[in-house]
Amino acid sequence: MVEKVESVEEKSELKNVDLEDLPHVGPAIAEKLREAGYTTVESIAVASPSELASIEGLSISESTAAKIIAAARKLASVGGFESGDRVLERRKKIGKITTGSKAFDELLGGGIETQAITELFGEFGSGKTQVCHQLAVNVQLPKEEGGLEGAVIVIDTENTFRPERIIQMAEGKGLDPQEVLKNIYVAQAYNSNHQMLLVDNAKELANKLKKEGKEVRLLIVDSLMAHFRAEYVGRGTLADRQQKLNKHLHDLLRFGELFNAAIVVTNQVQARPDVFYGDPTKPVGGHIVAHTATFRIYLKKSKGELRVARLIDSPHLPEGEALFKITEKGITDKK
């Protein structure tokens, strides 16, 4: 075990490490883990003992699962303490996707970050889905043009994905629309349970694409709260809803960390009848969404094609606003 841990630097991607290399994991257990979506050592390293122990047909105790996870964490080099300069070095690997607007990018410190959840909330017609469509195109651009040369996974909960719009935006960027569409993988979520399951399916798809030489660099959920809001009605169901929502958001964040992908979720708003001055709208989802989203962006309609993006929350950026335009060719700066 020690020799394997010492060679982590040489195989940071853990390409040569099989699940069978972990203690207590034989061929049968490895097969069950892979069937459940735990195809890499990293995915096991960030799991909980109860998650592994509850896998159907695995038949291992939580204490055995904990030992497997501990070994995976050593191999994957996660879960331990590290100095601030190492964290800074690791953060240099974070990629940024351009929104198409320089003003919007500057507001976000250079664009939409990987390994983070960016929440876009606003009223109907404020441009949330338009921004998502544009990001699905822009992430495929070369790095020097603000892209990450990556593929996209879209979890569509409100049937808002439009390939016709992707074609317009791809042409606006001088890209081949058919090639752009081939790199966007869309799944429709029919309820909140299905929505959560699709994140697991996204991990399997991302691993499969990685073997084919394609990296998934963006996962979109449009919209995050639609099913949860419709299915959990009344205060009596709130605790259950928030618990499931918390797990869903952490699964998304884990996906972002495993694949160095940006996670973009759209959110609905609700009116606060007790507010007489200022803006009465607030995003739904309560404190769970507020605490888990890394960046919160409030989108508002302005005159004609103009939209306002306001950065509400970020770990390191100041609050601010940016004006951008939604045209037939996509998102651009106000000229």
Coordinates of C-alpha atoms in Angstrom, one line a residue:
M1 CA 0.0 0.0 0.0
V2 CA 2.8 2.5 0.9
E3 CA 4.5 2.1 -2.4
K4 CA 1.2 2.8 -4.2
V5 CA 0.6 6.0 -2.1
E6 CA 4.1 7.3 -2.8
S7 CA 3.6 7.0 -6.6
V8 CA 0.5 9.1 -6.6
E9 CA 2.4 12.0 -8.2
E10 CA 3.4 9.8 -11.1
K11 CA -0.2 8.8 -11.8
S12 CA -2.2 11.8 -10.7
E13 CA -5.0 10.7 -13.1
L14 CA -4.9 7.3 -11.6
K15 CA -5.1 5.7 -15.0
N16 CA -3.1 2.7 -13.9
V17 CA -5.0 2.0 -10.7
D18 CA -7.8 -0.5 -10.8
L19 CA -10.5 -0.9 -8.2
E20 CA -9.1 -4.4 -7.5
D21 CA -5.9 -2.7 -6.1
L22 CA -7.9 -1.5 -3.1
P23 CA -7.9 -3.7 0.0
H24 CA -11.1 -5.9 0.5
V25 CA -12.0 -5.4 -3.2
G26 CA -12.0 -8.5 -5.2
P27 CA -13.3 -9.0 -8.8
A28 CA -16.9 -9.6 -7.7
I29 CA -17.0 -6.5 -5.4
A30 CA -15.2 -4.4 -8.1
E31 CA -17.9 -5.5 -10.7
K32 CA -20.7 -4.5 -8.3
L33 CA -19.1 -1.1 -7.7
R34 CA -18.7 -0.4 -11.4
E35 CA -22.3 -1.4 -12.0
A36 CA -23.3 1.2 -9.3
G37 CA -21.3 3.9 -11.1
Y38 CA -18.2 3.8 -8.9
T39 CA -15.8 3.2 -11.8
T40 CA -12.7 5.1 -10.6
V41 CA -10.7 5.2 -7.3
E42 CA -11.6 9.0 -7.1
S43 CA -15.4 8.2 -7.1
I44 CA -14.9 5.8 -4.2
A45 CA -12.6 8.2 -2.3
V46 CA -15.4 10.9 -2.2
A47 CA -18.2 8.4 -1.3
S48 CA -19.5 7.7 2.2
P49 CA -19.4 4.3 4.0
S50 CA -23.2 4.1 4.1
E51 CA -23.4 4.8 0.3
L52 CA -21.1 1.9 -0.5
A53 CA -22.7 -0.5 2.1
S54 CA -26.1 0.2 0.6
I55 CA -25.2 -0.9 -2.9
E56 CA -27.5 -3.7 -4.0
G57 CA -25.8 -7.1 -4.0
L58 CA -22.5 -5.8 -2.5
S59 CA -23.0 -7.3 0.9
I60 CA -20.3 -5.5 2.8
S61 CA -20.5 -3.8 6.2
E62 CA -20.1 0.0 6.8
S63 CA -16.8 -0.7 8.6
T64 CA -15.4 -2.6 5.5
A65 CA -16.7 0.2 3.3
A66 CA -14.9 2.7 5.4
K67 CA -11.6 0.8 5.0
I68 CA -12.0 0.7 1.2
I69 CA -12.8 4.5 1.2
A70 CA -9.8 5.3 3.4
A71 CA -7.4 3.4 1.0
A72 CA -9.0 5.1 -2.0
R73 CA -8.4 8.5 -0.4
K74 CA -4.7 7.7 0.1
L75 CA -4.4 6.6 -3.5
A76 CA -6.4 9.5 -4.9
S77 CA -4.7 12.0 -2.6
V78 CA -7.9 13.5 -1.3
G79 CA -9.3 14.1 2.2
G80 CA -6.0 15.2 3.9
F81 CA -4.6 18.5 4.9
E82 CA -2.5 20.5 2.5
S83 CA -0.8 23.9 2.7
G84 CA -2.2 27.1 1.2
D85 CA 0.4 27.3 -1.6
R86 CA -0.6 23.7 -2.7
V87 CA -4.2 24.8 -2.8
L88 CA -3.2 27.8 -4.9
E89 CA -1.2 25.5 -7.3
R90 CA -4.2 23.1 -7.6
R91 CA -6.6 26.1 -8.3
K92 CA -4.4 26.9 -11.3
K93 CA -5.9 23.8 -13.0
I94 CA -9.4 25.4 -12.8
G95 CA -10.7 26.3 -16.2
K96 CA -13.0 29.2 -17.1
I97 CA -15.7 29.3 -19.8
T98 CA -16.5 32.6 -21.5
T99 CA -20.1 33.7 -21.5
G100 CA -19.7 35.6 -24.8
S101 CA -19.8 39.0 -23.1
K102 CA -16.6 40.6 -21.8
A103 CA -18.5 42.6 -19.2
F104 CA -20.2 39.4 -17.9
D105 CA -16.8 37.5 -17.9
E106 CA -15.2 40.4 -15.9
L107 CA -18.0 40.2 -13.3
L108 CA -17.2 36.5 -12.8
G109 CA -13.4 37.0 -12.7
G110 CA -12.8 35.6 -16.2
G111 CA -15.8 33.4 -16.9
I112 CA -17.7 30.4 -15.5
E113 CA -15.4 28.4 -13.2
T114 CA -14.9 24.6 -13.3
Q115 CA -15.1 22.7 -10.0
A116 CA -17.9 25.1 -8.8
I117 CA -21.6 25.4 -8.9
T118 CA -22.9 28.6 -10.7
E119 CA -26.5 29.4 -10.1
L120 CA -28.5 31.5 -12.5
F121 CA -31.8 32.8 -11.1
G122 CA -34.4 35.2 -12.4
E123 CA -37.9 35.6 -13.7
F124 CA -39.3 34.0 -16.9
G125 CA -37.6 35.5 -19.9
S126 CA -34.5 36.9 -18.0
G127 CA -32.1 34.8 -20.1
K128 CA -31.3 31.8 -17.9
T129 CA -31.7 29.2 -20.6
Q130 CA -30.1 31.4 -23.2
V131 CA -27.0 31.7 -21.1
C132 CA -27.0 27.9 -20.7
H133 CA -27.3 27.3 -24.4
Q134 CA -24.4 29.8 -25.1
L135 CA -22.2 28.1 -22.5
A136 CA -22.9 24.7 -24.1
V137 CA -21.5 26.1 -27.3
N138 CA -18.7 28.2 -25.8
V139 CA -17.2 25.4 -23.8
Q140 CA -16.3 23.7 -27.1
L141 CA -14.2 26.6 -28.3
P142 CA -10.4 26.4 -28.2
K143 CA -8.9 27.6 -24.9
E144 CA -7.4 30.7 -26.5
E145 CA -11.0 31.8 -27.4
G146 CA -12.4 31.2 -23.9
G147 CA -13.5 27.6 -24.2
L148 CA -12.2 24.4 -22.7
E149 CA -12.5 22.1 -25.8
G150 CA -14.9 19.9 -23.9
A151 CA -18.2 18.1 -24.1
V152 CA -21.5 19.1 -22.4
I153 CA -24.1 17.1 -20.4
V154 CA -27.5 18.7 -20.0
I155 CA -30.2 17.6 -17.5
D156 CA -33.4 19.2 -18.9
T157 CA -36.3 19.3 -16.4
E158 CA -38.6 21.7 -18.2
N159 CA -38.1 20.7 -21.9
T160 CA -36.3 23.9 -22.6
F161 CA -33.3 22.6 -24.6
R162 CA -33.5 23.7 -28.3
P163 CA -31.0 22.3 -30.8
E164 CA -32.2 25.0 -33.2
R165 CA -30.9 27.7 -30.8
I166 CA -27.6 25.8 -30.5
I167 CA -27.2 25.9 -34.3
Q168 CA -27.7 29.7 -34.4
M169 CA -25.2 30.3 -31.6
A170 CA -22.6 27.9 -33.1
E171 CA -22.9 29.7 -36.5
G172 CA -22.4 32.9 -34.6
K173 CA -19.1 31.6 -33.2
G174 CA -18.0 30.2 -36.6
L175 CA -18.3 26.6 -35.5
D176 CA -19.8 23.6 -37.3
P177 CA -23.3 23.3 -35.8
Q178 CA -23.5 19.5 -36.4
E179 CA -20.2 18.9 -34.6
V180 CA -21.3 21.2 -31.7
L181 CA -24.6 19.3 -31.3
K182 CA -22.7 15.9 -31.3
N183 CA -20.8 17.1 -28.2
I184 CA -23.9 17.9 -26.3
Y185 CA -25.6 15.0 -24.4
V186 CA -29.2 15.8 -23.3
A187 CA -31.4 13.8 -20.9
Q188 CA -34.9 14.8 -19.9
A189 CA -35.7 14.4 -16.1
Y190 CA -39.3 13.3 -15.4
N191 CA -39.3 13.8 -11.7
S192 CA -36.9 14.7 -8.8
N193 CA -35.7 11.1 -8.3
H194 CA -35.0 10.7 -12.0
Q195 CA -33.1 14.1 -11.9
M196 CA -30.9 12.8 -9.1
L197 CA -30.3 9.5 -10.8
L198 CA -29.2 11.3 -14.0
V199 CA -26.2 12.7 -12.1
D200 CA -25.0 9.1 -11.5
N201 CA -25.7 8.4 -15.2
A202 CA -23.7 11.5 -16.1
K203 CA -20.7 10.2 -14.2
E204 CA -20.8 6.9 -16.2
L205 CA -21.1 8.8 -19.5
A206 CA -18.3 11.2 -18.5
N207 CA -16.0 8.2 -17.8
K208 CA -17.0 6.5 -21.1
L209 CA -16.3 9.7 -23.0
K210 CA -12.9 10.2 -21.2
K211 CA -11.8 6.8 -22.5
E212 CA -12.8 7.9 -26.0
G213 CA -10.6 11.0 -25.6
K214 CA -13.5 13.5 -24.9
E215 CA -13.5 15.4 -21.6
V216 CA -16.8 16.6 -20.1
R217 CA -16.2 20.2 -19.0
L218 CA -19.8 21.4 -18.4
L219 CA -22.9 19.9 -16.7
I220 CA -26.1 22.0 -16.9
V221 CA -29.3 21.5 -14.9
D222 CA -32.1 23.6 -16.3
S223 CA -33.9 24.0 -14.0
L224 CA -32.8 22.8 -10.6
M225 CA -35.9 23.3 -8.5
A226 CA -38.8 22.7 -10.9
H227 CA -39.5 19.1 -9.9
F228 CA -38.7 19.6 -6.3
R229 CA -41.0 22.5 -6.1
A230 CA -43.9 20.7 -7.8
E231 CA -43.6 17.4 -5.9
Y232 CA -43.0 18.7 -2.3
V233 CA -45.9 21.0 -1.5
G234 CA -46.6 22.4 2.0
R235 CA -44.4 22.9 5.1
G236 CA -44.8 19.3 6.1
T237 CA -42.7 18.1 3.2
L238 CA -40.0 20.8 3.4
A239 CA -37.5 18.8 5.5
D240 CA -37.6 15.8 3.1
R241 CA -37.3 18.1 0.1
Q242 CA -34.3 20.0 1.5
Q243 CA -32.5 16.7 2.5
K244 CA -32.9 15.3 -1.0
L245 CA -31.9 18.7 -2.5
N246 CA -28.8 18.8 -0.4
K247 CA -27.7 15.4 -1.6
H248 CA -28.4 16.3 -5.2
L249 CA -26.3 19.5 -5.0
H250 CA -23.4 17.7 -3.4
D251 CA -23.5 15.0 -6.1
L252 CA -23.3 17.8 -8.7
L253 CA -20.4 19.4 -6.9
R254 CA -18.6 16.1 -6.6
F255 CA -19.1 15.6 -10.4
G256 CA -17.5 19.0 -11.0
E257 CA -14.5 18.1 -8.8
L258 CA -14.0 14.6 -10.3
F259 CA -14.1 15.8 -13.9
N260 CA -12.8 19.4 -13.5
A261 CA -16.2 20.5 -15.0
A262 CA -18.3 23.6 -14.5
I263 CA -21.7 23.0 -13.0
V264 CA -24.4 25.5 -14.0
V265 CA -27.9 25.3 -12.6
T266 CA -30.8 27.6 -13.3
N267 CA -33.3 28.5 -10.6
Q268 CA -36.8 29.9 -10.4
V269 CA -37.8 32.9 -8.2
Q270 CA -40.7 33.6 -5.9
A271 CA -42.2 36.9 -4.7
R272 CA -41.9 38.0 -1.1
P273 CA -45.2 39.7 -0.2
D274 CA -43.7 41.2 2.9
V275 CA -41.2 43.4 0.9
F276 CA -42.6 46.9 0.2
Y277 CA -39.3 48.5 -0.9
G278 CA -36.7 47.2 -3.3
D279 CA -36.9 43.9 -5.3
P280 CA -39.5 41.5 -3.9
T281 CA -38.2 38.5 -5.8
K282 CA -35.9 35.8 -4.3
P283 CA -34.6 32.5 -5.5
V284 CA -36.4 29.3 -4.4
G285 CA -34.6 26.4 -2.6
G286 CA -33.8 28.2 0.7
H287 CA -30.5 28.0 2.6
I288 CA -29.5 24.7 1.1
V289 CA -29.1 26.2 -2.4
A290 CA -27.7 29.5 -1.0
H291 CA -24.9 27.7 0.9
T292 CA -24.0 25.1 -1.7
A293 CA -23.9 27.3 -4.9
T294 CA -20.5 28.8 -5.3
F295 CA -21.6 31.7 -7.4
R296 CA -25.1 33.2 -7.4
I297 CA -26.1 35.3 -10.4
Y298 CA -29.4 37.2 -10.6
L299 CA -30.5 37.8 -14.2
K300 CA -33.0 40.6 -15.0
K301 CA -34.7 41.8 -18.1
S302 CA -33.8 45.3 -19.4
K303 CA -34.8 47.1 -22.6
G304 CA -35.2 45.0 -25.7
E305 CA -32.3 42.5 -26.1
L306 CA -30.5 43.8 -23.0
R307 CA -30.2 41.9 -19.8
V308 CA -28.6 42.7 -16.4
A309 CA -26.4 40.1 -14.6
R310 CA -25.9 40.8 -10.9
L311 CA -23.4 38.8 -8.9
I312 CA -25.1 38.2 -5.5
D313 CA -22.6 35.8 -3.9
S314 CA -19.1 34.6 -4.5
P315 CA -16.3 33.3 -2.2
H316 CA -13.8 35.8 -3.6
L317 CA -15.4 38.3 -5.9
P318 CA -17.2 41.6 -5.0
E319 CA -20.9 42.1 -5.7
G320 CA -21.5 43.9 -9.0
E321 CA -23.5 44.2 -12.2
A322 CA -22.9 43.7 -15.9
L323 CA -25.0 44.5 -18.9
F324 CA -25.1 42.1 -21.8
K325 CA -27.2 41.5 -24.9
I326 CA -29.0 38.4 -26.2
T327 CA -29.1 38.5 -30.0
E328 CA -30.0 35.9 -32.7
K329 CA -26.3 34.9 -32.8
G330 CA -26.1 34.6 -29.1
I331 CA -24.8 36.5 -26.1
T332 CA -22.6 39.6 -26.8
D333 CA -21.6 42.8 -25.1
K334 CA -23.8 45.9 -25.2
K335 CA -22.4 48.0 -28.0

